[in-house]
mmCIF file of C-alpha atoms and ligand atoms in Angstrom:
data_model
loop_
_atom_site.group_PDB
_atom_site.id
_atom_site.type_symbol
_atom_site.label_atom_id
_atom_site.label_comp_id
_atom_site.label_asym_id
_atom_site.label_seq_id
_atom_site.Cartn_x
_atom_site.Cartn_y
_atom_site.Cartn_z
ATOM 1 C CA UNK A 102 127.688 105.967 63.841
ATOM 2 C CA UNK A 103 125.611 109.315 64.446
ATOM 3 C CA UNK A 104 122.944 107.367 65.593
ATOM 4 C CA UNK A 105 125.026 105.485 68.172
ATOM 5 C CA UNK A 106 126.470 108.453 69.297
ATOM 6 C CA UNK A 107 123.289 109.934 69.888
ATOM 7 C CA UNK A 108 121.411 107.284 71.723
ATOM 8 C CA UNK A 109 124.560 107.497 74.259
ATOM 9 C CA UNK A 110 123.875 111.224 74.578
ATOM 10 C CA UNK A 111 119.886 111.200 74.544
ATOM 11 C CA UNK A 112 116.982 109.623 76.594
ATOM 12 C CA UNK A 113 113.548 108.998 75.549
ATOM 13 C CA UNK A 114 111.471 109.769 78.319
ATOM 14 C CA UNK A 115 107.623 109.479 77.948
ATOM 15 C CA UNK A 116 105.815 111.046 80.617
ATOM 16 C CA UNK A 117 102.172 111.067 81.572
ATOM 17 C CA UNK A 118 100.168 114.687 80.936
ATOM 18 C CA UNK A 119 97.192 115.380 82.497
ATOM 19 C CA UNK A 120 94.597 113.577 84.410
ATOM 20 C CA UNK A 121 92.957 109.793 84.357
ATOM 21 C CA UNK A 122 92.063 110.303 80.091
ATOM 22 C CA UNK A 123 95.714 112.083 79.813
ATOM 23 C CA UNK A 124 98.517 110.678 77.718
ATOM 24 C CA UNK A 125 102.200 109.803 77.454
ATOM 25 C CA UNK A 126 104.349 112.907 75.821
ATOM 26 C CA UNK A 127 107.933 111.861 74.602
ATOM 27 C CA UNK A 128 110.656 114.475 75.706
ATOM 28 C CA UNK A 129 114.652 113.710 74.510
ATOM 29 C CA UNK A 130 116.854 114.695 77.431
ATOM 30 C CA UNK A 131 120.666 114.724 77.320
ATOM 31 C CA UNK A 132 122.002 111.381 79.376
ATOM 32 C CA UNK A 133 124.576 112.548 82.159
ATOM 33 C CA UNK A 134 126.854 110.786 84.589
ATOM 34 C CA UNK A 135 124.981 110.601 88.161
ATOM 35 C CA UNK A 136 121.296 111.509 86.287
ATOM 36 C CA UNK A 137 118.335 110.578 89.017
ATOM 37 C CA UNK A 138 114.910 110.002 87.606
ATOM 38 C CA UNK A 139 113.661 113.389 89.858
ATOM 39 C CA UNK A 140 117.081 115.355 87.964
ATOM 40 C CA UNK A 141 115.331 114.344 84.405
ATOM 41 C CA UNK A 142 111.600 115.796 85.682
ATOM 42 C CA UNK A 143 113.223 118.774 86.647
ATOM 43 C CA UNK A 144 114.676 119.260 83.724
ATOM 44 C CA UNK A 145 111.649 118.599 81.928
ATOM 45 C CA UNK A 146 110.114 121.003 83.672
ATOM 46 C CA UNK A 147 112.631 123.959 83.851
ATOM 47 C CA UNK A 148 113.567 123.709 80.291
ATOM 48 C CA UNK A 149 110.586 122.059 77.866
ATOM 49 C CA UNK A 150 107.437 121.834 79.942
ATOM 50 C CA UNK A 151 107.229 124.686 82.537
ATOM 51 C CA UNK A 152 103.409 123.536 82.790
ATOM 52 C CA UNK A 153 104.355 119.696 84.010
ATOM 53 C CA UNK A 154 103.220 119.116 87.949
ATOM 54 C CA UNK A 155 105.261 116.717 89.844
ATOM 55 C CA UNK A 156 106.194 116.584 93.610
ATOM 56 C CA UNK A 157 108.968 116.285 95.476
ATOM 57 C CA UNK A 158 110.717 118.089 98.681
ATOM 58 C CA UNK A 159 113.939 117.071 100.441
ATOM 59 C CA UNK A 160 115.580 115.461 96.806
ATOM 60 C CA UNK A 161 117.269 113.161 99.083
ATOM 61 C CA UNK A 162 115.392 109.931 100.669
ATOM 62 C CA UNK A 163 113.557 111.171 103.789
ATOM 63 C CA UNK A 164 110.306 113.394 102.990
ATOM 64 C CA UNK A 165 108.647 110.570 100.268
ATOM 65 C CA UNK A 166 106.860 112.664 98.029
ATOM 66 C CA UNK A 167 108.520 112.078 95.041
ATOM 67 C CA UNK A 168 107.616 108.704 94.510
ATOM 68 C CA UNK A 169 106.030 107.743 90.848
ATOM 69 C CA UNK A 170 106.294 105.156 88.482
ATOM 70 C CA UNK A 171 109.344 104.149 86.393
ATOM 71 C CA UNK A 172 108.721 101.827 83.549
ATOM 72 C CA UNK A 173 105.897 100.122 85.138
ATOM 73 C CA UNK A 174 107.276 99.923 89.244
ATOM 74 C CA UNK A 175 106.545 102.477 91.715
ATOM 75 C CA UNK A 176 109.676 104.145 92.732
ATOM 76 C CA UNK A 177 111.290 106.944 95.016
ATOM 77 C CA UNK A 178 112.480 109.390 91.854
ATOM 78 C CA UNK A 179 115.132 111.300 93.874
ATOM 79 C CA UNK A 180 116.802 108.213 94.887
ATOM 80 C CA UNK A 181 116.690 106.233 92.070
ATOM 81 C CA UNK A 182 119.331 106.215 89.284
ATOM 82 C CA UNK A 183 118.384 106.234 85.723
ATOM 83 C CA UNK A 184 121.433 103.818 84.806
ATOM 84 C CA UNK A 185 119.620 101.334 87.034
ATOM 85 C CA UNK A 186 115.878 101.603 85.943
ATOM 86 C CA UNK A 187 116.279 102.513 82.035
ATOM 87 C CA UNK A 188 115.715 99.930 79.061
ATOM 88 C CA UNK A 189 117.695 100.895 76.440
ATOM 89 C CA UNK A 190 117.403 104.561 77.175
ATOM 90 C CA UNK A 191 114.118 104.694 77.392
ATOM 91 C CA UNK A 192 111.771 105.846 80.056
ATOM 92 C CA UNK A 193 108.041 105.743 81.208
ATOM 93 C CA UNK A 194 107.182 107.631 84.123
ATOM 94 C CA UNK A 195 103.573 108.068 85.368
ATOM 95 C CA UNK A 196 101.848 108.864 88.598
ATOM 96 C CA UNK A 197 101.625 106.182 91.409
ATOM 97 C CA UNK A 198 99.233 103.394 90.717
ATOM 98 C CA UNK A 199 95.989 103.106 93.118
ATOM 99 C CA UNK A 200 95.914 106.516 93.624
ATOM 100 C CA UNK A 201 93.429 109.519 91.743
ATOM 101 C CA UNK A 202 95.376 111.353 89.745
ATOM 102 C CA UNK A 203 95.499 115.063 90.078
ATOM 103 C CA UNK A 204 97.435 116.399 87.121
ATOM 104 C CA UNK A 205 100.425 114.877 85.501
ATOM 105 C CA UNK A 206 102.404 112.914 88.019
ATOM 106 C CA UNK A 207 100.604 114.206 91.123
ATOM 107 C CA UNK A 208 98.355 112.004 93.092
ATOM 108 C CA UNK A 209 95.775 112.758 95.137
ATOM 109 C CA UNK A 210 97.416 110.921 98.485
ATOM 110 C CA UNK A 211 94.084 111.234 100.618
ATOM 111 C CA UNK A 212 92.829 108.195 100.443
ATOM 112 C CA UNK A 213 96.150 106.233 101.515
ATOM 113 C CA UNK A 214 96.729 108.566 104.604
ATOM 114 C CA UNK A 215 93.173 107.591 105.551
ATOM 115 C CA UNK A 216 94.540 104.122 106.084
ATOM 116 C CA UNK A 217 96.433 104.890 108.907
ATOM 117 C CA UNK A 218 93.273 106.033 110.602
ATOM 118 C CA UNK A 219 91.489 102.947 109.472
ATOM 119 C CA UNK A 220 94.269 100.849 110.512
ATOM 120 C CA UNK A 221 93.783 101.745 114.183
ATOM 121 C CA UNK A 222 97.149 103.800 114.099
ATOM 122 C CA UNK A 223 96.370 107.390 116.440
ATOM 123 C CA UNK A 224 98.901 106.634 119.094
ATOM 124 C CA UNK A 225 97.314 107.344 122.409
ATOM 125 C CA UNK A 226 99.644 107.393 125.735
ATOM 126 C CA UNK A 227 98.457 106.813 129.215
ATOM 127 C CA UNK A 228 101.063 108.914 130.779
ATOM 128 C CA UNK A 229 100.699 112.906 131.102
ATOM 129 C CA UNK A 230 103.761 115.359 130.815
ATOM 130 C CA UNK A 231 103.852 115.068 134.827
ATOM 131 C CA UNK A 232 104.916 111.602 135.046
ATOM 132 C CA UNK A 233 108.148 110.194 134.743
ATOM 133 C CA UNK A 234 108.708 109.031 130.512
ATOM 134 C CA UNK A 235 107.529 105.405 129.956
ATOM 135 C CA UNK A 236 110.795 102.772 130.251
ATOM 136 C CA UNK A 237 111.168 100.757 127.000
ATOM 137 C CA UNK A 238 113.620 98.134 127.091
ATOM 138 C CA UNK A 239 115.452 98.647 123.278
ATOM 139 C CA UNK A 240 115.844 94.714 123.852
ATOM 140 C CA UNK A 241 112.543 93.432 124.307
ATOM 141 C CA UNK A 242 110.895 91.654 121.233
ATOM 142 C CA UNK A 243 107.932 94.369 121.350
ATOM 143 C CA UNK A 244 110.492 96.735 120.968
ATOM 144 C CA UNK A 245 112.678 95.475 118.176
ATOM 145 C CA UNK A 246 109.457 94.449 116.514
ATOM 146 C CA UNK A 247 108.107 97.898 116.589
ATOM 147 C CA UNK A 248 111.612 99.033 115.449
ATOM 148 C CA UNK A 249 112.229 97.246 112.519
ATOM 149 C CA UNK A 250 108.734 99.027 111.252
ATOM 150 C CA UNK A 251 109.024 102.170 112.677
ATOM 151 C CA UNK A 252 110.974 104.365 109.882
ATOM 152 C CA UNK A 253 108.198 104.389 107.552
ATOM 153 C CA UNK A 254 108.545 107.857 105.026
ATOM 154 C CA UNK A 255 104.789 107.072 103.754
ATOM 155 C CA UNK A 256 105.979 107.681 100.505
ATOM 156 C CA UNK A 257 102.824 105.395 99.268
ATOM 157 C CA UNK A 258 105.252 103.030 97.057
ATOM 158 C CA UNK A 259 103.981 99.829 98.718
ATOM 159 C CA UNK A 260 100.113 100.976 98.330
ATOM 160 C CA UNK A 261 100.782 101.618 94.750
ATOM 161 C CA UNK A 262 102.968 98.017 94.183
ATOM 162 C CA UNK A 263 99.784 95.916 96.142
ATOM 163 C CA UNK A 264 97.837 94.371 93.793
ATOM 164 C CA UNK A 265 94.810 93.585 96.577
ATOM 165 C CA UNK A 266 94.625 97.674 96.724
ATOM 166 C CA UNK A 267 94.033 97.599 93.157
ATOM 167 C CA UNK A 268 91.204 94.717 93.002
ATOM 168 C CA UNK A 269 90.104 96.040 96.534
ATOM 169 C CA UNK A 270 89.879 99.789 97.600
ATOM 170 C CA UNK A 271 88.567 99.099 100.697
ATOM 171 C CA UNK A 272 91.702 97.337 101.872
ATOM 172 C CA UNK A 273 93.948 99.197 104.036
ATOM 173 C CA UNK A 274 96.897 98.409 102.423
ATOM 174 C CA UNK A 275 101.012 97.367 103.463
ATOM 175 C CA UNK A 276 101.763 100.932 105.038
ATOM 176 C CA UNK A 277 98.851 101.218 107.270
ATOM 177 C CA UNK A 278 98.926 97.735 108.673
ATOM 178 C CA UNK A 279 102.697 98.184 109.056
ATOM 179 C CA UNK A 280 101.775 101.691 111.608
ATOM 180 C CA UNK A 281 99.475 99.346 113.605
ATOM 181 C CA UNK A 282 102.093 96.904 113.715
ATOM 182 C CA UNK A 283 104.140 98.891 115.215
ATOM 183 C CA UNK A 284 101.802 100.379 117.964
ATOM 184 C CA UNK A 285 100.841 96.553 118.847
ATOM 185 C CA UNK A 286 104.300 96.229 119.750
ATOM 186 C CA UNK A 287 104.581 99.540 121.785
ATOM 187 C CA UNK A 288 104.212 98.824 125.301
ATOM 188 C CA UNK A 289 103.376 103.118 126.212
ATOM 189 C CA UNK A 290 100.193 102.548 123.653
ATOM 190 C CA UNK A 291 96.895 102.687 125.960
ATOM 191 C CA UNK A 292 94.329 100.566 123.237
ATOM 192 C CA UNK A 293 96.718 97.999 121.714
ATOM 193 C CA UNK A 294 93.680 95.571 121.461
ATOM 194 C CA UNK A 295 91.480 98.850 119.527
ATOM 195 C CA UNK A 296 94.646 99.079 117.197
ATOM 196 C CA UNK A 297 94.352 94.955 116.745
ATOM 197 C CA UNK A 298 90.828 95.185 115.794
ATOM 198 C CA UNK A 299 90.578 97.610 113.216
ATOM 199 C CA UNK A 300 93.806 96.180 111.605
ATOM 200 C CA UNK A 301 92.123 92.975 111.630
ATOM 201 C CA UNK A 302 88.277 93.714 110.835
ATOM 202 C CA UNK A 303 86.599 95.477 107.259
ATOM 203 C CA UNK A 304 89.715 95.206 104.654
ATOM 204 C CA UNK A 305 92.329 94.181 107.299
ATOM 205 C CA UNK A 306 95.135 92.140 107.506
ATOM 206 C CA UNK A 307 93.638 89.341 106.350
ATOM 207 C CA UNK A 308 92.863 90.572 103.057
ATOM 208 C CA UNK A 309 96.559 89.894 101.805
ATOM 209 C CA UNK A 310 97.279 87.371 99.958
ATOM 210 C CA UNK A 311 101.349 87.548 101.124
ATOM 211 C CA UNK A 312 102.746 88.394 97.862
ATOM 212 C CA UNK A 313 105.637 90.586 98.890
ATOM 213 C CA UNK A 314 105.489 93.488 96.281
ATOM 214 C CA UNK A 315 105.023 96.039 99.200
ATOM 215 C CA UNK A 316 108.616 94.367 101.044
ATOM 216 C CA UNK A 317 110.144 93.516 97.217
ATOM 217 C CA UNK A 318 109.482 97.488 96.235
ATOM 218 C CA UNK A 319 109.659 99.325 99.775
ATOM 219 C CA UNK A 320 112.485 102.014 98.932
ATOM 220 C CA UNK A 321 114.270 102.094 102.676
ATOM 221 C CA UNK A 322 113.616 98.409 102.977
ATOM 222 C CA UNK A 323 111.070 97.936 105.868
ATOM 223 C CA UNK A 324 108.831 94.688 105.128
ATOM 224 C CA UNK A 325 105.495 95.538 105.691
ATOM 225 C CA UNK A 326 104.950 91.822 104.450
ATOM 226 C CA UNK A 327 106.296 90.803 107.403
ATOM 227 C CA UNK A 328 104.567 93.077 110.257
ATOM 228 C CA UNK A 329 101.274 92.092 108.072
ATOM 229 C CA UNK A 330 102.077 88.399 109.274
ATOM 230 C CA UNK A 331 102.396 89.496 112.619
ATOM 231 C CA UNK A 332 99.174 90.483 112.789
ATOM 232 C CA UNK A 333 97.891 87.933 111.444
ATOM 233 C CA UNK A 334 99.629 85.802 114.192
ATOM 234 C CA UNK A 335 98.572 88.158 116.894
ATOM 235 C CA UNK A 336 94.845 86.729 115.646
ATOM 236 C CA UNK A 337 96.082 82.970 117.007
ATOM 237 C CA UNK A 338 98.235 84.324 119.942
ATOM 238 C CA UNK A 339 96.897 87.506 121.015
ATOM 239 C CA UNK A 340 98.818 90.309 121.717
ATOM 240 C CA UNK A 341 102.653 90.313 122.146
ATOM 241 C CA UNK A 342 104.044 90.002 125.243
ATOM 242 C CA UNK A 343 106.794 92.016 126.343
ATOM 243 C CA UNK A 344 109.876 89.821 126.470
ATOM 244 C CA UNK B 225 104.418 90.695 81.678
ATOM 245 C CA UNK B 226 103.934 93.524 83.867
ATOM 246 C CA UNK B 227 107.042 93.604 86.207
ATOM 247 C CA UNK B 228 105.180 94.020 89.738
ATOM 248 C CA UNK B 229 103.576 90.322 88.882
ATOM 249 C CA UNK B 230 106.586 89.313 87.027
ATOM 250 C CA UNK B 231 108.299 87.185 90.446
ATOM 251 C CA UNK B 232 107.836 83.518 91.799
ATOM 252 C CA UNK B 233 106.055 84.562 94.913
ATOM 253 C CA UNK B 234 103.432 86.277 92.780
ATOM 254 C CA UNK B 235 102.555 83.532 91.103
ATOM 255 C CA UNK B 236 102.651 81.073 93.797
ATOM 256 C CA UNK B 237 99.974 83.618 95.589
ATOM 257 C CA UNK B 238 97.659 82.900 92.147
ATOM 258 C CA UNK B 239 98.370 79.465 91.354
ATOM 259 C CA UNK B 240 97.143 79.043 94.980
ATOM 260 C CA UNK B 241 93.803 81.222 94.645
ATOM 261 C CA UNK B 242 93.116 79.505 91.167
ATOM 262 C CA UNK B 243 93.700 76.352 92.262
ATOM 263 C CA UNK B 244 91.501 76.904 95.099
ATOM 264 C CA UNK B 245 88.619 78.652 93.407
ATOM 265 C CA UNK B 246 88.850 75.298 90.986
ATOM 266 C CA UNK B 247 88.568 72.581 94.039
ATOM 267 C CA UNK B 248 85.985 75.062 95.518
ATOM 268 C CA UNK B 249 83.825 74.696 92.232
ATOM 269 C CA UNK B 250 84.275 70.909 91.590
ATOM 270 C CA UNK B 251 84.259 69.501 95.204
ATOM 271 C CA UNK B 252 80.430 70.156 95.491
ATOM 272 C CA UNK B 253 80.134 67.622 92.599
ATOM 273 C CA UNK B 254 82.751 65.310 94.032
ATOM 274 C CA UNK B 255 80.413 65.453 97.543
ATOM 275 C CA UNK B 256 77.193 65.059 95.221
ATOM 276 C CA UNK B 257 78.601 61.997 93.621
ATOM 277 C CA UNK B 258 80.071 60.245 96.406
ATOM 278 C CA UNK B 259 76.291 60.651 98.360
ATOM 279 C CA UNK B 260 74.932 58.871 95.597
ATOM 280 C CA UNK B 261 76.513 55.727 97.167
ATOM 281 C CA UNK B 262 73.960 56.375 100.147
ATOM 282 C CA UNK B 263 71.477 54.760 98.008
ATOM 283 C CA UNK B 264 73.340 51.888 97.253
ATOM 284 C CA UNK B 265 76.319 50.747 94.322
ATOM 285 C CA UNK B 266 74.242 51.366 91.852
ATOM 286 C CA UNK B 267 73.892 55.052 91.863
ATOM 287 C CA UNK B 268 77.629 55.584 92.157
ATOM 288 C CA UNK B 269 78.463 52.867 89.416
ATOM 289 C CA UNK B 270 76.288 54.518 86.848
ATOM 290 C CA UNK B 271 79.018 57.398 87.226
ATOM 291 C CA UNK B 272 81.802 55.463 88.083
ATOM 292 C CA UNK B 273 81.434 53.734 84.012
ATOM 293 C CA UNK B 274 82.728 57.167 82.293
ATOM 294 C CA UNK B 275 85.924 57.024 84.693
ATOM 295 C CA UNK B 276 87.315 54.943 81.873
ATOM 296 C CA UNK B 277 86.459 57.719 78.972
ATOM 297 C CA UNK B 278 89.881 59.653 78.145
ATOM 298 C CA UNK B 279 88.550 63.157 78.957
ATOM 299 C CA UNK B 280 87.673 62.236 82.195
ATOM 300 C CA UNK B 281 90.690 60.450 83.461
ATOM 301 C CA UNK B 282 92.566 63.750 81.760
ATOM 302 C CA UNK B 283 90.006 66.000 83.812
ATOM 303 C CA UNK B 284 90.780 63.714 87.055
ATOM 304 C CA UNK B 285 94.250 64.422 86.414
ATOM 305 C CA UNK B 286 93.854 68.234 86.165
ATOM 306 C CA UNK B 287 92.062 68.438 89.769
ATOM 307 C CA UNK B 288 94.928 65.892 91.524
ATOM 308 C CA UNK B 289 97.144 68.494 89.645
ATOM 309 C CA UNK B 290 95.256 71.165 91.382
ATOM 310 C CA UNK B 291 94.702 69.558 94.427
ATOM 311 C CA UNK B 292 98.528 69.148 95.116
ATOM 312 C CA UNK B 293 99.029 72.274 94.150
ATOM 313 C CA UNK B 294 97.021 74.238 96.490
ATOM 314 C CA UNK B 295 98.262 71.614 99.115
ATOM 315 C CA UNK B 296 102.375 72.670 98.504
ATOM 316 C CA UNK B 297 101.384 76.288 98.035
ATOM 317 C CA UNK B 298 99.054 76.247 101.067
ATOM 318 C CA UNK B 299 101.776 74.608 103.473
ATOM 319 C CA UNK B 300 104.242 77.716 101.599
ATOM 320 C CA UNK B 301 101.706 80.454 102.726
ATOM 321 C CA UNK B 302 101.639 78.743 106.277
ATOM 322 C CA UNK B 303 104.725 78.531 107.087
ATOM 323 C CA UNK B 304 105.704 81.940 105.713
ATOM 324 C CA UNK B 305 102.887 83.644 107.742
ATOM 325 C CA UNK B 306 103.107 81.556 111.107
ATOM 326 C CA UNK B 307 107.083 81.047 111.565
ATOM 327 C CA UNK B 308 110.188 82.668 112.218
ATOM 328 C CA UNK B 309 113.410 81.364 111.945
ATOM 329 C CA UNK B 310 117.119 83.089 111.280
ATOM 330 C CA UNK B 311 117.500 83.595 107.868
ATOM 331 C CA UNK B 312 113.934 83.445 107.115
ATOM 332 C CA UNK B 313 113.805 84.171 103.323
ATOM 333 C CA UNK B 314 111.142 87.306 103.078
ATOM 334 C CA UNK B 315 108.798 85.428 101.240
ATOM 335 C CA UNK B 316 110.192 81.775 100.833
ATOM 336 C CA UNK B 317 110.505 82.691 97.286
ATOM 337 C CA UNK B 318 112.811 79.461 97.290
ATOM 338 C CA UNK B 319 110.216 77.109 98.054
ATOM 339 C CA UNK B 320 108.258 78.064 95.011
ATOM 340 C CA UNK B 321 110.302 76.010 92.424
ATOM 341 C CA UNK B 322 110.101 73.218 94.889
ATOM 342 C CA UNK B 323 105.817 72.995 95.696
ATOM 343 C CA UNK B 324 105.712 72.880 91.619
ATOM 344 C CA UNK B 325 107.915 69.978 91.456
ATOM 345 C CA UNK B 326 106.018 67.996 94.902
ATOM 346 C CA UNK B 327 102.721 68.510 92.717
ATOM 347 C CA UNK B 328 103.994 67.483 89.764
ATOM 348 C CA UNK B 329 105.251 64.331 91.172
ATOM 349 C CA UNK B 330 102.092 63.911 92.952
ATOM 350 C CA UNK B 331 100.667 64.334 89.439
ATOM 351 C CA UNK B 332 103.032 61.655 88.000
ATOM 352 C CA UNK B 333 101.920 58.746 90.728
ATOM 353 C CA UNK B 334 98.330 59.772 89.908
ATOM 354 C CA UNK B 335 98.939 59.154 85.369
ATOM 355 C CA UNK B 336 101.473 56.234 86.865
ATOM 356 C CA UNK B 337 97.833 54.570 88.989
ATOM 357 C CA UNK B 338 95.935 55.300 86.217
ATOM 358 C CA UNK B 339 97.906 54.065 83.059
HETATM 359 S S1 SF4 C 294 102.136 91.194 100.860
HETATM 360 FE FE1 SF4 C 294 100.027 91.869 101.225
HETATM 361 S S2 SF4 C 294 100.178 94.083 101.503
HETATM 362 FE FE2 SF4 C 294 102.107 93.402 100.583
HETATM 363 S S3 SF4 C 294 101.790 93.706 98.387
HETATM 364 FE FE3 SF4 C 294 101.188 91.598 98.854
HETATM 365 S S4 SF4 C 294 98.990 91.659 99.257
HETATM 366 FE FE4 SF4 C 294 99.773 93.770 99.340
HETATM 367 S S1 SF4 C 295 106.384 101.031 104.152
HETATM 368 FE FE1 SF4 C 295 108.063 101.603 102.776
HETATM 369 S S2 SF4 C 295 107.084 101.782 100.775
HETATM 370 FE FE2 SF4 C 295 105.437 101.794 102.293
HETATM 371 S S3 SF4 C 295 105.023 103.965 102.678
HETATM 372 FE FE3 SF4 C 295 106.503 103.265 104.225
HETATM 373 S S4 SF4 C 295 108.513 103.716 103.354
HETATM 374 FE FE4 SF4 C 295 107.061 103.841 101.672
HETATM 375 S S1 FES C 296 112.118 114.181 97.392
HETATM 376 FE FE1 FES C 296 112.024 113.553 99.479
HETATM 377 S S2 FES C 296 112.122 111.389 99.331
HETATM 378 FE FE2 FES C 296 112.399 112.005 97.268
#
């Protein structure tokens, strides 16, 4: 009875210390009503492990640096409920996969923000502040292309789901492609074919294999899966047309 | 299983690059054998005799098997990277179940010719 009563009442959370040679350290932490994965770091931290690095900013869904990974899938911590992600009140968090780890659960995020260079993604306008701003139809297939891609957080969960990131470093990975993706499709970008090539040359677009972690794991639900086929097709079609 | 390759459309994506690397290793013998026939029956007969040993009709099983599967999964990857339609299933996880069971029928006319 005491020990039902107290596996209601107490999580197991195993959490990774230190660098690439570090290790998982159990911590018990009291289960509560409305308990985020973030809420259980924090409390980690503020009351057993003032030493334990971890990241995070806004605590509520828009600055993505709080993303790690729970029980084996990369996550957004501050978002995600531990009721939903637990196994039997236990939990495994580490850093994000395909990343260099820095300490604890902080990742070096360098090398995935140098995608979106590689990718082709500076925007570059042809219009100065003197002109009159550029007319985009919110209609036009460029447009609601570019939309449906354009709230990225870069929170680096899809880069650390993709499993051709992890057999290939050179490829530019789901969040990157998605960026050029969306500059293809925006009609006020001057170099539209420059974006296209880099996307699609050295460990482009069509280095993946269309597995859908990156959509399947994506915590606001974009589907870089999807603007990765696009580009693909804009290799058969060229560029898309504004209609 | 580790859960980010625990899902159908994963392992459609590596039943498709396995099945692939395995035509892409045994058609260069397939090509070999069949050139043999340049220099008349007799060069391809002397191969054609251990088409009746067990291990081989097994084996020629395996690459039909492998064949059809890279076919179905193929088709799967084309049509979820080159079309569009409403209610486009993200990845066509749906047609998984289904390529499995064309290439296993494909593999059941194949034991069906052979028996
Ligand atoms: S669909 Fe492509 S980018 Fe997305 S996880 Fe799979 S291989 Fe990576
Ligand atoms: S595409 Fe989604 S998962 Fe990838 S960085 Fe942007 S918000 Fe995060
Ligand atoms: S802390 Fe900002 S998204 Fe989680």
């Amino acid at each position: 009875m005491n020990k039902i009563k107290r596996e209601t009442q107490e999580l197991t959370v195993r959490v990774w210390r230190g660098k690439e040679d570090g290790k998982l350290v159990t911590y018990q932490v009291m289960s509560r009503e409305n308990q985020t994965i973030l809420d259980i770091i924090t409390e980690i931290q503020r009351f057993q492990e003032p030493g334990l690095a971890y990241r995070f900013a806004c605590r509520v869904g828009v600055c993505g640096s709080c993303a790690m990974t729970v029980n084996g899938r990369p996550r957004w911590t501050c978002r995600t409920h531990v009721k939903k992600v637990s196994h039997e009140g236990v939990l495994t968090i580490e850093p994000l996969r395909n990343l260099p780890r820095i300490k604890d659960l902080v990742c070096d995020l360098a090398p995935f923000i140098d995608t979106w260079q590689r990718a082709g993604a500076p925007f570059s306008g042809t219009k100065t502040r003197n002109d009159a701003p550029a007319l985009v139809d919110p209609e036009s297939s460029t447009r609601r292309a570019a939309e449906a891609g354009l709230q990225c957080i870069n929170c680096a969960v899809c880069y650390s789901a993709c499993d051709v990131v992890s057999w290939n470093r050179n490829y530019i990975g789901p969040a990157g492609l998605n960026r050029a993706w969306t500059l293809i499709n925006d009609i006020r970008h001057s170099d539209r074919k420059q974006t296209f090539d880099q996307a699609f040359g050295d460990g482009g677009c069509g280095s993946c294999h269309s597995h859908g972690n990156c959509t399947r794991h994506c915590p606001i639900e974009l589907n870089p899966s999807e603007s990765i086929a696009g580009l693909k097709r804009v290799a058969f079609k060229g560029l898309p047309k504004d209609v | 299983m580790n859960p980010l390759r625990n899902h159908k459309s994963y392992l459609a994506a590596i039943g498709h690059r396995v099945s692939g690397i395995a035509l892409a290793l045994f058609l260069p013998f397939h090509f070999l054998l069949l050139g043999s026939a340049l220099d008349g029956a007799q060069g391809l007969d002397r191969f054609l005799v251990y088409t009746d040993l067990t291990p081989v009709k097994v084996a020629e099983w395996g690459l039909v098997m492998m064949l059809s599967v890279h076919l179905f999964f193929g088709i799967r990857v084309l049509f979820l990277e080159f079309t569009r339609w409403p209610g486009h299933v993200n990845d066509l996880a749906g047609w998984v179940v289904p390529c499995c069971i064309a290439a296993l029928f494909v593999g059941t006319v194949f034991v069906i010719q052979v028996l």
